[in-house]
mmCIF file of C-alpha atoms in Angstrom:
data_model
loop_
_atom_site.group_PDB
_atom_site.id
_atom_site.type_symbol
_atom_site.label_atom_id
_atom_site.label_comp_id
_atom_site.label_asym_id
_atom_site.label_seq_id
_atom_site.Cartn_x
_atom_site.Cartn_y
_atom_site.Cartn_z
ATOM 1 C CA UNK A 277 6.629 -1.268 -7.249
ATOM 2 C CA UNK A 278 3.947 1.358 -6.495
ATOM 3 C CA UNK A 279 5.947 2.597 -3.481
ATOM 4 C CA UNK A 280 9.677 2.607 -2.898
ATOM 5 C CA UNK A 281 11.051 -0.845 -1.987
ATOM 6 C CA UNK A 282 11.579 0.073 1.670
ATOM 7 C CA UNK A 283 7.983 1.168 2.249
ATOM 8 C CA UNK A 284 6.670 -1.826 0.277
ATOM 9 C CA UNK A 285 8.801 -4.280 2.285
ATOM 10 C CA UNK A 286 7.674 -2.781 5.602
ATOM 11 C CA UNK A 287 4.009 -2.825 4.549
ATOM 12 C CA UNK A 288 4.193 -6.455 3.441
ATOM 13 C CA UNK A 289 5.966 -7.610 6.597
ATOM 14 C CA UNK A 290 4.239 -5.509 9.278
ATOM 15 C CA UNK A 291 1.043 -4.024 7.779
ATOM 16 C CA UNK A 292 2.296 -0.533 8.679
ATOM 17 C CA UNK A 293 1.288 2.008 6.044
ATOM 18 C CA UNK A 294 4.074 4.576 5.738
ATOM 19 C CA UNK A 295 4.184 7.453 3.294
ATOM 20 C CA UNK A 296 7.832 8.348 3.985
ATOM 21 C CA UNK A 297 10.938 7.205 5.891
ATOM 22 C CA UNK A 298 9.816 8.523 9.281
ATOM 23 C CA UNK A 299 12.967 7.335 11.075
ATOM 24 C CA UNK A 300 14.948 10.023 9.261
ATOM 25 C CA UNK A 301 13.472 12.541 11.732
ATOM 26 C CA UNK A 302 15.104 10.626 14.616
ATOM 27 C CA UNK A 303 18.675 10.401 13.342
ATOM 28 C CA UNK A 304 19.979 13.573 15.035
ATOM 29 C CA UNK A 305 18.384 13.340 18.485
ATOM 30 C CA UNK A 306 21.572 12.058 20.129
ATOM 31 C CA UNK A 307 19.959 9.189 22.066
ATOM 32 C CA UNK A 308 20.101 5.397 21.574
ATOM 33 C CA UNK A 309 17.003 5.536 19.355
ATOM 34 C CA UNK A 310 18.865 7.947 17.071
ATOM 35 C CA UNK A 311 21.573 5.312 16.605
ATOM 36 C CA UNK A 312 18.934 2.760 15.590
ATOM 37 C CA UNK A 313 17.307 5.299 13.278
ATOM 38 C CA UNK A 314 20.639 6.169 11.648
ATOM 39 C CA UNK A 315 21.438 2.506 11.064
ATOM 40 C CA UNK A 316 17.939 1.968 9.693
ATOM 41 C CA UNK A 317 18.364 4.930 7.332
ATOM 42 C CA UNK A 318 21.645 3.513 6.019
ATOM 43 C CA UNK A 319 20.129 0.043 5.628
ATOM 44 C CA UNK A 320 17.110 1.506 3.820
ATOM 45 C CA UNK A 321 19.362 3.271 1.310
ATOM 46 C CA UNK A 322 21.309 0.051 0.689
ATOM 47 C CA UNK A 323 18.069 -1.890 0.266
ATOM 48 C CA UNK A 324 16.791 0.516 -2.383
ATOM 49 C CA UNK A 325 20.067 0.092 -4.269
ATOM 50 C CA UNK A 326 19.831 -3.693 -3.978
ATOM 51 C CA UNK A 327 16.227 -3.662 -5.223
ATOM 52 C CA UNK A 328 17.224 -1.549 -8.218
ATOM 53 C CA UNK A 329 20.120 -3.852 -9.108
ATOM 54 C CA UNK A 330 17.930 -6.931 -8.738
ATOM 55 C CA UNK A 331 15.189 -5.418 -10.899
ATOM 56 C CA UNK A 332 17.657 -4.590 -13.658
ATOM 57 C CA UNK A 333 19.221 -8.048 -13.481
ATOM 58 C CA UNK A 334 15.840 -9.802 -13.609
ATOM 59 C CA UNK A 335 14.834 -7.671 -16.582
ATOM 60 C CA UNK A 336 18.098 -8.475 -18.371
ATOM 61 C CA UNK A 337 17.835 -12.238 -17.752
ATOM 62 C CA UNK A 338 14.175 -12.164 -18.777
ATOM 63 C CA UNK A 339 15.095 -10.489 -22.062
ATOM 64 C CA UNK A 340 17.808 -13.107 -22.675
ATOM 65 C CA UNK A 341 15.375 -15.958 -22.028
ATOM 66 C CA UNK A 342 12.860 -14.501 -24.476
ATOM 67 C CA UNK A 343 15.585 -14.219 -27.117
ATOM 68 C CA UNK A 344 16.592 -17.830 -26.505
ATOM 69 C CA UNK A 345 12.984 -18.940 -26.983
ATOM 70 C CA UNK A 346 12.807 -17.098 -30.313
ATOM 71 C CA UNK A 347 16.070 -18.523 -31.654
ATOM 72 C CA UNK A 348 15.205 -22.064 -30.581
ATOM 73 C CA UNK A 349 11.721 -21.841 -32.088
ATOM 74 C CA UNK A 350 12.740 -20.139 -35.322
ATOM 75 C CA UNK A 351 16.295 -21.309 -35.994
ATOM 76 C CA UNK A 352 16.798 -24.399 -33.792
ATOM 77 C CA UNK A 353 19.815 -22.734 -32.214
ATOM 78 C CA UNK A 354 20.368 -20.599 -29.126
ATOM 79 C CA UNK A 355 21.113 -16.971 -28.496
ATOM 80 C CA UNK A 356 24.803 -16.324 -27.644
ATOM 81 C CA UNK A 357 25.482 -17.820 -24.234
ATOM 82 C CA UNK A 358 25.873 -15.377 -21.385
ATOM 83 C CA UNK A 359 22.921 -16.873 -19.555
ATOM 84 C CA UNK A 360 24.927 -19.168 -17.188
ATOM 85 C CA UNK A 361 27.048 -16.287 -15.860
ATOM 86 C CA UNK A 362 24.059 -13.921 -15.787
ATOM 87 C CA UNK A 363 21.966 -16.357 -13.757
ATOM 88 C CA UNK A 364 24.847 -16.875 -11.315
ATOM 89 C CA UNK A 365 25.028 -13.121 -10.816
ATOM 90 C CA UNK A 366 21.246 -13.029 -10.392
ATOM 91 C CA UNK A 367 21.419 -15.728 -7.718
ATOM 92 C CA UNK A 368 23.956 -13.668 -5.735
ATOM 93 C CA UNK A 369 21.764 -10.569 -6.022
ATOM 94 C CA UNK A 370 18.755 -12.531 -4.772
ATOM 95 C CA UNK A 371 20.682 -13.726 -1.729
ATOM 96 C CA UNK A 372 21.878 -10.197 -1.026
ATOM 97 C CA UNK A 373 18.367 -8.811 -1.421
ATOM 98 C CA UNK A 374 16.868 -11.391 0.960
ATOM 99 C CA UNK A 375 19.519 -10.704 3.585
ATOM 100 C CA UNK A 376 19.159 -6.939 3.401
ATOM 101 C CA UNK A 377 15.384 -7.190 3.559
ATOM 102 C CA UNK A 378 15.603 -9.273 6.740
ATOM 103 C CA UNK A 379 17.975 -6.734 8.308
ATOM 104 C CA UNK A 380 15.743 -3.844 7.261
ATOM 105 C CA UNK A 381 12.623 -5.354 8.820
ATOM 106 C CA UNK A 382 14.476 -6.282 12.035
ATOM 107 C CA UNK A 383 15.784 -2.716 12.450
ATOM 108 C CA UNK A 384 12.407 -1.219 11.582
ATOM 109 C CA UNK A 385 10.623 -3.310 14.206
ATOM 110 C CA UNK A 386 13.248 -2.295 16.788
ATOM 111 C CA UNK A 387 12.803 1.398 15.939
ATOM 112 C CA UNK A 388 9.016 1.018 15.848
ATOM 113 C CA UNK A 389 8.919 -0.187 19.466
ATOM 114 C CA UNK A 390 9.941 3.300 20.525
ATOM 115 C CA UNK A 391 8.225 5.530 17.964
ATOM 116 C CA UNK A 392 4.626 5.870 16.751
ATOM 117 C CA UNK A 393 4.117 6.050 13.005
ATOM 118 C CA UNK A 394 1.739 8.995 13.457
ATOM 119 C CA UNK A 395 2.596 11.855 15.798
ATOM 120 C CA UNK A 396 -0.913 13.284 15.318
ATOM 121 C CA UNK A 397 -3.612 11.036 16.863
ATOM 122 C CA UNK A 398 -6.201 12.672 14.604
ATOM 123 C CA UNK A 399 -4.479 11.423 11.458
ATOM 124 C CA UNK A 400 -3.200 8.041 10.337
ATOM 125 C CA UNK A 401 -2.803 5.843 7.286
ATOM 126 C CA UNK A 402 -3.777 2.267 6.590
ATOM 127 C CA UNK A 403 -3.265 -0.235 3.818
ATOM 128 C CA UNK A 404 -6.535 -0.666 1.934
ATOM 129 C CA UNK A 405 -5.780 -4.394 1.666
ATOM 130 C CA UNK A 406 -3.833 -5.625 4.731
ATOM 131 C CA UNK A 407 -0.205 -6.551 4.030
ATOM 132 C CA UNK A 408 -0.642 -5.757 0.325
ATOM 133 C CA UNK A 409 0.739 -2.359 -0.760
ATOM 134 C CA UNK A 410 -0.353 -2.933 -4.371
ATOM 135 C CA UNK A 411 -3.903 -1.941 -3.318
ATOM 136 C CA UNK A 412 -2.707 1.429 -2.047
ATOM 137 C CA UNK A 413 -3.027 3.462 1.126
ATOM 138 C CA UNK A 414 -5.932 5.427 2.580
ATOM 139 C CA UNK A 415 -5.326 8.607 4.585
ATOM 140 C CA UNK A 416 -7.706 8.915 7.535
ATOM 141 C CA UNK A 417 -8.389 12.224 9.284
ATOM 142 C CA UNK A 418 -10.722 12.596 12.263
ATOM 143 C CA UNK A 419 -13.779 14.770 11.726
ATOM 144 C CA UNK A 420 -14.874 17.543 14.098
ATOM 145 C CA UNK A 421 -16.549 15.022 16.446
ATOM 146 C CA UNK A 422 -13.443 12.877 16.744
ATOM 147 C CA UNK A 423 -15.608 9.787 16.275
ATOM 148 C CA UNK A 424 -15.498 9.370 12.488
ATOM 149 C CA UNK A 425 -12.671 9.378 9.974
ATOM 150 C CA UNK A 426 -12.660 11.062 6.584
ATOM 151 C CA UNK A 427 -11.141 8.706 3.986
ATOM 152 C CA UNK A 428 -8.950 9.870 1.096
ATOM 153 C CA UNK A 429 -7.284 7.184 -1.072
ATOM 154 C CA UNK A 430 -3.832 7.826 -2.470
ATOM 155 C CA UNK A 431 -3.194 7.565 -6.239
ATOM 156 C CA UNK A 432 -2.203 3.884 -5.980
ATOM 157 C CA UNK A 433 -5.461 2.995 -4.225
ATOM 158 C CA UNK A 434 -7.527 5.102 -6.626
ATOM 159 C CA UNK A 435 -5.959 3.344 -9.596
ATOM 160 C CA UNK A 436 -6.243 -0.128 -8.033
ATOM 161 C CA UNK A 437 -9.992 0.301 -7.499
ATOM 162 C CA UNK A 438 -10.693 1.993 -10.814
ATOM 163 C CA UNK A 439 -11.597 5.469 -9.607
ATOM 164 C CA UNK A 440 -11.789 8.050 -12.371
ATOM 165 C CA UNK A 441 -10.664 10.876 -10.066
ATOM 166 C CA UNK A 442 -7.511 10.694 -7.945
ATOM 167 C CA UNK A 443 -6.921 12.386 -4.591
ATOM 168 C CA UNK A 444 -10.510 13.092 -3.576
ATOM 169 C CA UNK A 445 -12.597 12.346 -0.497
ATOM 170 C CA UNK A 446 -14.693 9.169 -0.799
ATOM 171 C CA UNK A 447 -16.557 9.306 2.521
ATOM 172 C CA UNK A 448 -16.134 8.543 6.203
ATOM 173 C CA UNK A 449 -16.017 5.519 8.475
ATOM 174 C CA UNK A 450 -16.698 5.023 12.164
ATOM 175 C CA UNK A 451 -16.934 2.167 14.615
ATOM 176 C CA UNK A 452 -20.466 1.131 15.583
ATOM 177 C CA UNK A 453 -21.953 -1.779 17.490
ATOM 178 C CA UNK A 454 -22.623 -3.449 14.123
ATOM 179 C CA UNK A 455 -19.028 -3.076 12.950
ATOM 180 C CA UNK A 456 -17.270 -0.411 10.911
ATOM 181 C CA UNK A 457 -19.876 1.755 9.254
ATOM 182 C CA UNK A 458 -19.099 3.656 6.039
ATOM 183 C CA UNK A 459 -20.932 6.604 4.507
ATOM 184 C CA UNK A 460 -20.060 7.577 0.955
ATOM 185 C CA UNK A 461 -19.866 11.258 -0.061
ATOM 186 C CA UNK A 462 -17.396 13.524 -1.829
ATOM 187 C CA UNK A 463 -18.089 16.713 0.130
ATOM 188 C CA UNK A 464 -18.307 16.858 3.957
ATOM 189 C CA UNK A 465 -21.306 19.193 3.710
ATOM 190 C CA UNK A 466 -23.234 16.360 2.023
ATOM 191 C CA UNK A 467 -22.954 13.972 4.976
ATOM 192 C CA UNK A 468 -26.531 14.492 6.179
ATOM 193 C CA UNK A 469 -28.167 14.881 2.776
ATOM 194 C CA UNK A 470 -29.566 12.567 0.134
ATOM 195 C CA UNK A 471 -26.225 12.834 -1.665
ATOM 196 C CA UNK A 472 -24.629 10.646 1.040
ATOM 197 C CA UNK A 473 -25.039 6.870 0.944
ATOM 198 C CA UNK A 474 -24.695 4.598 3.959
ATOM 199 C CA UNK A 475 -23.018 1.319 3.016
ATOM 200 C CA UNK A 476 -23.380 -2.095 4.699
ATOM 201 C CA UNK A 477 -21.281 -2.407 7.893
ATOM 202 C CA UNK A 478 -17.864 -4.028 7.587
ATOM 203 C CA UNK A 479 -15.897 -6.149 10.037
ATOM 204 C CA UNK A 480 -12.717 -4.030 9.928
ATOM 205 C CA UNK A 481 -11.829 -0.436 9.135
ATOM 206 C CA UNK A 482 -9.839 -1.455 6.059
ATOM 207 C CA UNK A 483 -12.890 -3.380 4.775
ATOM 208 C CA UNK A 484 -14.991 -0.248 5.289
ATOM 209 C CA UNK A 485 -12.447 1.732 3.251
ATOM 210 C CA UNK A 486 -12.596 -0.872 0.478
ATOM 211 C CA UNK A 487 -16.390 -0.561 0.472
ATOM 212 C CA UNK A 488 -16.112 3.200 -0.038
ATOM 213 C CA UNK A 489 -13.669 2.752 -2.919
ATOM 214 C CA UNK A 490 -15.767 0.065 -4.596
ATOM 215 C CA UNK A 491 -18.941 2.082 -4.222
ATOM 216 C CA UNK A 492 -17.284 5.214 -5.626
ATOM 217 C CA UNK A 493 -15.953 3.245 -8.603
ATOM 218 C CA UNK A 494 -19.404 1.680 -9.163
ATOM 219 C CA UNK A 495 -21.097 5.093 -9.106
ATOM 220 C CA UNK A 496 -18.806 6.210 -11.916
ATOM 221 C CA UNK A 497 -20.073 3.464 -14.231
ATOM 222 C CA UNK A 498 -23.213 3.674 -16.391
ATOM 223 C CA UNK A 499 -24.750 0.817 -14.371
ATOM 224 C CA UNK A 500 -24.185 2.578 -11.056
ATOM 225 C CA UNK A 501 -25.354 6.056 -11.986
ATOM 226 C CA UNK A 502 -28.324 7.101 -9.881
ATOM 227 C CA UNK A 503 -28.422 3.906 -7.820
ATOM 228 C CA UNK A 504 -28.211 3.647 -4.031
ATOM 229 C CA UNK A 505 -26.843 0.807 -1.855
ATOM 230 C CA UNK A 506 -30.451 -0.264 -1.207
ATOM 231 C CA UNK A 507 -30.784 -1.029 -4.916
ATOM 232 C CA UNK A 508 -28.044 -3.659 -4.751
ATOM 233 C CA UNK A 509 -28.688 -7.351 -4.377
ATOM 234 C CA UNK A 510 -27.552 -9.080 -1.146
ATOM 235 C CA UNK A 511 -24.558 -10.542 -3.015
ATOM 236 C CA UNK A 512 -23.600 -7.136 -4.406
ATOM 237 C CA UNK A 513 -23.837 -5.586 -0.950
ATOM 238 C CA UNK A 514 -21.659 -8.326 0.508
ATOM 239 C CA UNK A 515 -19.114 -7.809 -2.261
ATOM 240 C CA UNK A 516 -18.683 -4.165 -1.224
ATOM 241 C CA UNK A 517 -17.215 -5.101 2.152
ATOM 242 C CA UNK A 518 -15.296 -8.215 1.075
#
């Protein structure tokens, strides 16, 4: 998993993009929310352990199955039989994992009703692809006008979209009457120069972030060097914001 199992489970179930276990800051406040946060923290720790055990068990059973395939194919026999007991153990771990995941998400949603996931309104995070943490997270920070957001992909997002450089600014987005507008640049001082490129408007802010990542990745290829969004075909422009 690109993120720890708790953050990945929450992202997949709720579309909340978390970079850490924020509820840990609430566990000592001495109010009812602190009790929820403390229970959530304990459940999160148990879930990480369950995910680790399940991963190791799946890997072990997978290795056994591959060995069985080899012995059947090459010797018309089977690898020594621990598979029935191993698969029974795996089934129990799967049930445990499912149950703990359900409890984790229930507690998280209860805690989330009372706490924002960003205490700074000028900063927030979003999943680049909704409900899919494998595409990474973008950090958004408001610019000096408070109307646009600088976009910085995390390492998972940079890798998922094929960026050569990790951790750098890819541009800004803002809401316009035509949708979410994105402007690609790597230095804020370039925003109003020829080094900035305005991309086609997107329907959602996450789609605008994807457009910035795709455009940045395209610029780093031999085909994209020196080109502007105006040089793209209508299909290529549409693909940016898909």
